[in-house]
Short mmCIF file of N, CA and C in Angstrom, two decimals:
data_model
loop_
_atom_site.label_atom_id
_atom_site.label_comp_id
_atom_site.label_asym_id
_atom_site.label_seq_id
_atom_site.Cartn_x
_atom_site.Cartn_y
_atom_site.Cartn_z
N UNK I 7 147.56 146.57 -47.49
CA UNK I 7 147.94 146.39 -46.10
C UNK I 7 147.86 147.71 -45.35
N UNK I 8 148.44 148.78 -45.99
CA UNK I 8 148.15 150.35 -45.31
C UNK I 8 147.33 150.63 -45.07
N UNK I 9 145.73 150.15 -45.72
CA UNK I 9 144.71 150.28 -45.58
C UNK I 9 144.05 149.65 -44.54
N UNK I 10 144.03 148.23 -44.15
CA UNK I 10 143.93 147.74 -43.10
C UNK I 10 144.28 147.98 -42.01
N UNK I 11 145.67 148.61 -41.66
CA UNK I 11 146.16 148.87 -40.87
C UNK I 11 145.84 150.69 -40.16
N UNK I 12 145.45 151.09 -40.98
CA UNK I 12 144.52 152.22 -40.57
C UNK I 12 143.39 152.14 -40.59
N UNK I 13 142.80 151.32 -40.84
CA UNK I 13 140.92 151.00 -40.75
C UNK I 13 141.42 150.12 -38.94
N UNK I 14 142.49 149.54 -38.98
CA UNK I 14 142.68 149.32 -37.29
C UNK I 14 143.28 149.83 -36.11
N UNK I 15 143.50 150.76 -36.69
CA UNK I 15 144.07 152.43 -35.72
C UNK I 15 143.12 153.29 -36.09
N UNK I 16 141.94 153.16 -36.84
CA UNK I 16 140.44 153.90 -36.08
C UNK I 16 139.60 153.19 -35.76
N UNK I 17 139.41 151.95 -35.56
CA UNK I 17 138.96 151.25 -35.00
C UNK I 17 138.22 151.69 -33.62
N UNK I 18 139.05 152.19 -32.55
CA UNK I 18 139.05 152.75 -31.67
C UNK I 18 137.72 153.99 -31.57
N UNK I 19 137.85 154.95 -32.60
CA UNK I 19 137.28 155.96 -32.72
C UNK I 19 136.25 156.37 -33.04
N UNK I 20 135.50 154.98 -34.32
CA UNK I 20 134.52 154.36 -34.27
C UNK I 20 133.62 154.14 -33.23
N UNK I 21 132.51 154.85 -33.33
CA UNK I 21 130.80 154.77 -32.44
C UNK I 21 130.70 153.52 -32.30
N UNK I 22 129.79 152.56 -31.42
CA UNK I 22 129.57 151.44 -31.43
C UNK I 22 128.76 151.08 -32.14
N UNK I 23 128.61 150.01 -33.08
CA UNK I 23 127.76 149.93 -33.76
C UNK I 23 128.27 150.21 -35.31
N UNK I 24 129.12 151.00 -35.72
CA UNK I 24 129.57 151.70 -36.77
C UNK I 24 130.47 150.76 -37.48
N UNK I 25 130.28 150.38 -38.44
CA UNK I 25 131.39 148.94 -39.08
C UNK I 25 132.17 150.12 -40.28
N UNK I 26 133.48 149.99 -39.85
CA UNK I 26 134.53 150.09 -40.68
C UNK I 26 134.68 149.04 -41.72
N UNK I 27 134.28 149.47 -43.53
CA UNK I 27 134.69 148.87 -44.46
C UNK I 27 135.55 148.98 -45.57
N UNK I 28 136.07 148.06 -46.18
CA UNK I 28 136.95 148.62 -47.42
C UNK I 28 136.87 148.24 -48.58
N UNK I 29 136.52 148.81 -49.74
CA UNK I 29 136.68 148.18 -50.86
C UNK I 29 137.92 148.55 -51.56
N UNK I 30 138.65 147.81 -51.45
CA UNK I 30 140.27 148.22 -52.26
C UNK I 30 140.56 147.01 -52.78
N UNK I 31 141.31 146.98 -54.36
CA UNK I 31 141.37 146.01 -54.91
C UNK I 31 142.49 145.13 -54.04
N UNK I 32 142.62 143.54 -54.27
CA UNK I 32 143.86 143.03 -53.64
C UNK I 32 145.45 143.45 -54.37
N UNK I 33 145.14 143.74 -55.80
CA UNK I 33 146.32 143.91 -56.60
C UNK I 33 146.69 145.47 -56.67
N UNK I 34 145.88 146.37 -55.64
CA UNK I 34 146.37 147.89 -56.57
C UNK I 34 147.63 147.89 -55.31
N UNK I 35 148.50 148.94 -56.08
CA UNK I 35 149.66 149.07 -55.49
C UNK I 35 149.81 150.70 -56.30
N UNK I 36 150.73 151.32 -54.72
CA UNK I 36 150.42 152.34 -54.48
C UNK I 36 151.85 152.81 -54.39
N UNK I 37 153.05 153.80 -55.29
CA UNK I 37 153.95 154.59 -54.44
C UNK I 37 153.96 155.78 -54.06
N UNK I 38 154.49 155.72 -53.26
CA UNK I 38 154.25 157.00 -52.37
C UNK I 38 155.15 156.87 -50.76
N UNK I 39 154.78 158.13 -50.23
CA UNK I 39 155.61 158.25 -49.12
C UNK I 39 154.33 157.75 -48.01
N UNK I 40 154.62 156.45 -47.58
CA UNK I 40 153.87 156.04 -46.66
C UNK I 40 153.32 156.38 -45.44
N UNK I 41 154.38 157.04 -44.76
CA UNK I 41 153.50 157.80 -43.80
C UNK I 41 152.92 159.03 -43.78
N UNK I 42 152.92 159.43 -44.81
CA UNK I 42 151.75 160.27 -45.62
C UNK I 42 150.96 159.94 -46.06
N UNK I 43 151.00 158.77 -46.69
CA UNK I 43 149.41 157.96 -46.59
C UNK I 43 148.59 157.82 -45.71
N UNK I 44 149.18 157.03 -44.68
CA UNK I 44 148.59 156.98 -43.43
C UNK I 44 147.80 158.08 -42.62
N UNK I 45 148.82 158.93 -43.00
CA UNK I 45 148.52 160.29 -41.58
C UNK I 45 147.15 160.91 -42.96
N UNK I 46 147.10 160.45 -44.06
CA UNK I 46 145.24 161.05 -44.68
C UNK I 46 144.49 160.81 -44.47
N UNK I 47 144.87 159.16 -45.19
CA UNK I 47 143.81 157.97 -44.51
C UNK I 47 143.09 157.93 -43.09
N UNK I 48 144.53 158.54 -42.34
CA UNK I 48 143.55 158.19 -40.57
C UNK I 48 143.28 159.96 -40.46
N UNK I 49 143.37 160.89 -41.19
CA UNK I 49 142.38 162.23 -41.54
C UNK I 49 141.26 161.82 -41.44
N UNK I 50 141.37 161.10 -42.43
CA UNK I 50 139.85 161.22 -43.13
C UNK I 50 139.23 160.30 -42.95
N UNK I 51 139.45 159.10 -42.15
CA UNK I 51 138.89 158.29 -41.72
C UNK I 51 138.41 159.01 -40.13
N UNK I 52 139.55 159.34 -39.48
CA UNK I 52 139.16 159.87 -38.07
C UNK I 52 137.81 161.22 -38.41
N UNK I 53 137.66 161.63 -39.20
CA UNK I 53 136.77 162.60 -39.18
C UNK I 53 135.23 161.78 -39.67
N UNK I 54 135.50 161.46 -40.40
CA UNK I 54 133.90 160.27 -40.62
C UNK I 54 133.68 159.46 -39.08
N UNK I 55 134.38 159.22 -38.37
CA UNK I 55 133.94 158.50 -37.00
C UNK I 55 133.81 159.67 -36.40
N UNK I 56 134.01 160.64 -36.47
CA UNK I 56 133.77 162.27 -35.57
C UNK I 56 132.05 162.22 -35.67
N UNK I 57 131.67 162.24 -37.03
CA UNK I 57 130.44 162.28 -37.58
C UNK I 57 129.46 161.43 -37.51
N UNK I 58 129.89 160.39 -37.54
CA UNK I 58 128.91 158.85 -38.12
C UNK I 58 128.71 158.34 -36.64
N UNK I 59 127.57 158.70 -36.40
CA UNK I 59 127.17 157.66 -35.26
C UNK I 59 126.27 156.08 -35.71
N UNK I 60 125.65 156.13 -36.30
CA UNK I 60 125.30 154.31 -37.07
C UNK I 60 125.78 154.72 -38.17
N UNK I 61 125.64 152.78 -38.58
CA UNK I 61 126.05 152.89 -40.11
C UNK I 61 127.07 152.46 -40.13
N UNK I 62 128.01 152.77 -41.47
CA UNK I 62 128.73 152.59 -41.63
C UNK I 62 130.01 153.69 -42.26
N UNK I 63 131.40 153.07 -42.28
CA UNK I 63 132.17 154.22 -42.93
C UNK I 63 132.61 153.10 -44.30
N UNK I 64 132.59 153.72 -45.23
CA UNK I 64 133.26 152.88 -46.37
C UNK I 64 135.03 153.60 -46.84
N UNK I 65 135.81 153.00 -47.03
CA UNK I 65 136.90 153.77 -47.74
C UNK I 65 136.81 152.53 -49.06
N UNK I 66 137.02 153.60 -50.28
CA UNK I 66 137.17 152.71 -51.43
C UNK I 66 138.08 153.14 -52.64
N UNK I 67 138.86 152.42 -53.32
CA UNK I 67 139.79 152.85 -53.89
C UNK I 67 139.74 152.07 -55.68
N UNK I 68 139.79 152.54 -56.13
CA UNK I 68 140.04 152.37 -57.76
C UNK I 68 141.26 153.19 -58.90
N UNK I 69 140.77 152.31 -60.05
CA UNK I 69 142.60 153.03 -60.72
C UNK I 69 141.43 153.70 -61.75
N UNK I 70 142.47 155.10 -62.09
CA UNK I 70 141.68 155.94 -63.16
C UNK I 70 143.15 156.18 -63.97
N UNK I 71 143.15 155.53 -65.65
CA UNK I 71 144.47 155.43 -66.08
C UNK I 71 145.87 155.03 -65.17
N UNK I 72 146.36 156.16 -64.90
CA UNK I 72 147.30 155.97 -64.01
C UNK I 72 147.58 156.56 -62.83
N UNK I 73 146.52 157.17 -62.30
CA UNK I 73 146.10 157.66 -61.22
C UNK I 73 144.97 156.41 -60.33
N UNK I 74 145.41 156.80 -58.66
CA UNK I 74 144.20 155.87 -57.92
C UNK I 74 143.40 157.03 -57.27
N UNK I 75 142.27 156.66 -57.16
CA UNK I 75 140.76 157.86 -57.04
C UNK I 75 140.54 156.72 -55.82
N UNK I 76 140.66 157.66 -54.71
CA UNK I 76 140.43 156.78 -52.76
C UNK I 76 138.78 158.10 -52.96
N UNK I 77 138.12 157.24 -51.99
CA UNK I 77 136.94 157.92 -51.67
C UNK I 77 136.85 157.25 -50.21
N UNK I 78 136.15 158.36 -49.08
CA UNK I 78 135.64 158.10 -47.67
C UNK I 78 134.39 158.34 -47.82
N UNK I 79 133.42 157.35 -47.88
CA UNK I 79 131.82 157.62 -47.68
C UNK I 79 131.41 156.97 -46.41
N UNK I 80 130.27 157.74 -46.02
CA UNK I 80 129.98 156.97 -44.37
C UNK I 80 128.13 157.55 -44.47
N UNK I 81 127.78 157.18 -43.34
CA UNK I 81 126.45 157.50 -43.04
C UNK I 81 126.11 158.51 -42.37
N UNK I 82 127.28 159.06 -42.19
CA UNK I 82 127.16 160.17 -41.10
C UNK I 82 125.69 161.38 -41.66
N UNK I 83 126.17 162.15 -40.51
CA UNK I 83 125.42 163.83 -40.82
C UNK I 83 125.50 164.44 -41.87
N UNK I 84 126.75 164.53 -42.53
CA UNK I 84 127.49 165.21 -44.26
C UNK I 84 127.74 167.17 -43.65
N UNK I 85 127.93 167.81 -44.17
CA UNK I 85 128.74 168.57 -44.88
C UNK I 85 127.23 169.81 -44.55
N UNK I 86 126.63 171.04 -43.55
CA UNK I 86 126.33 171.43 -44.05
C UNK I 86 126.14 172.40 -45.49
N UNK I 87 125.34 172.35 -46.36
CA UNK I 87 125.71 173.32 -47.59
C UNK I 87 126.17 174.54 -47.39
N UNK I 88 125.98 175.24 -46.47
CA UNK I 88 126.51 176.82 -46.13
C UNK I 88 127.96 176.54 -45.96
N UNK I 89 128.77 175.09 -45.76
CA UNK I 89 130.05 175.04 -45.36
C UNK I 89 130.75 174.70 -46.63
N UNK I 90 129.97 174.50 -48.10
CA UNK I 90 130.37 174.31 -49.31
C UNK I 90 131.35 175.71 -49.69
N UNK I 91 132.47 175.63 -50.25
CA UNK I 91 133.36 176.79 -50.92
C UNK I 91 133.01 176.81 -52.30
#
C-alpha cells in the first residue's frame, strides 16, 4: 500500500507519457518507520521523473533472506560516468 501511495504522490511529477510501474510482491511486508519509507521512495522516485522524459519508471522490490532489495529503474538519461564515486 506505501508503495502505491507514493507511485500516486509522483504521479504528478511524471512527464506525460511516462507510466509509473510496480513490481512488488502482494505478500511482502515491510517494518520500519514509515514515513521514512515514504520520504525515499518519493526520493527516488521524484528524481527518475526529474530524468525520464518517455518510457517508463519501474520500482521493484524482492526478499533476499531476510532483507528486502527495492530497486528504481526508468528509461531516463542515467548517471553520467564522470559522476560515478
Amino acid at each position: 500500500q506505501v508503495v502505491r501511495d507514493v507511485l500516486d504522490l509522483c504521479q504528478p511529477l511524471a512527464k506525460r507519457g511516462v507510466k509509473l510501474l510496480s513490481s512488488i510482491p502482494a505478500d511482502l511486508a515491510v517494518l520500519g518507520d514509515t514515513g521514512r519509507i515514504i520520504q525515499i521512495l518519493h526520493n527516488l522516485l521524484g528524481n527518475s521523473c526529474k530524468f525520464t522524459h518517455k518510457g517508463h519508471i519501474l520500482i521493484a522490490a524482492h526478499t533476499k533472506l531476510d532483507e528486502v532489495e527495492l530497486s528504481v529503474t526508468d528509461t531516463g538519461i542515467g548517471i553520467p560516468v564522470d559522476k560515478f564515486e
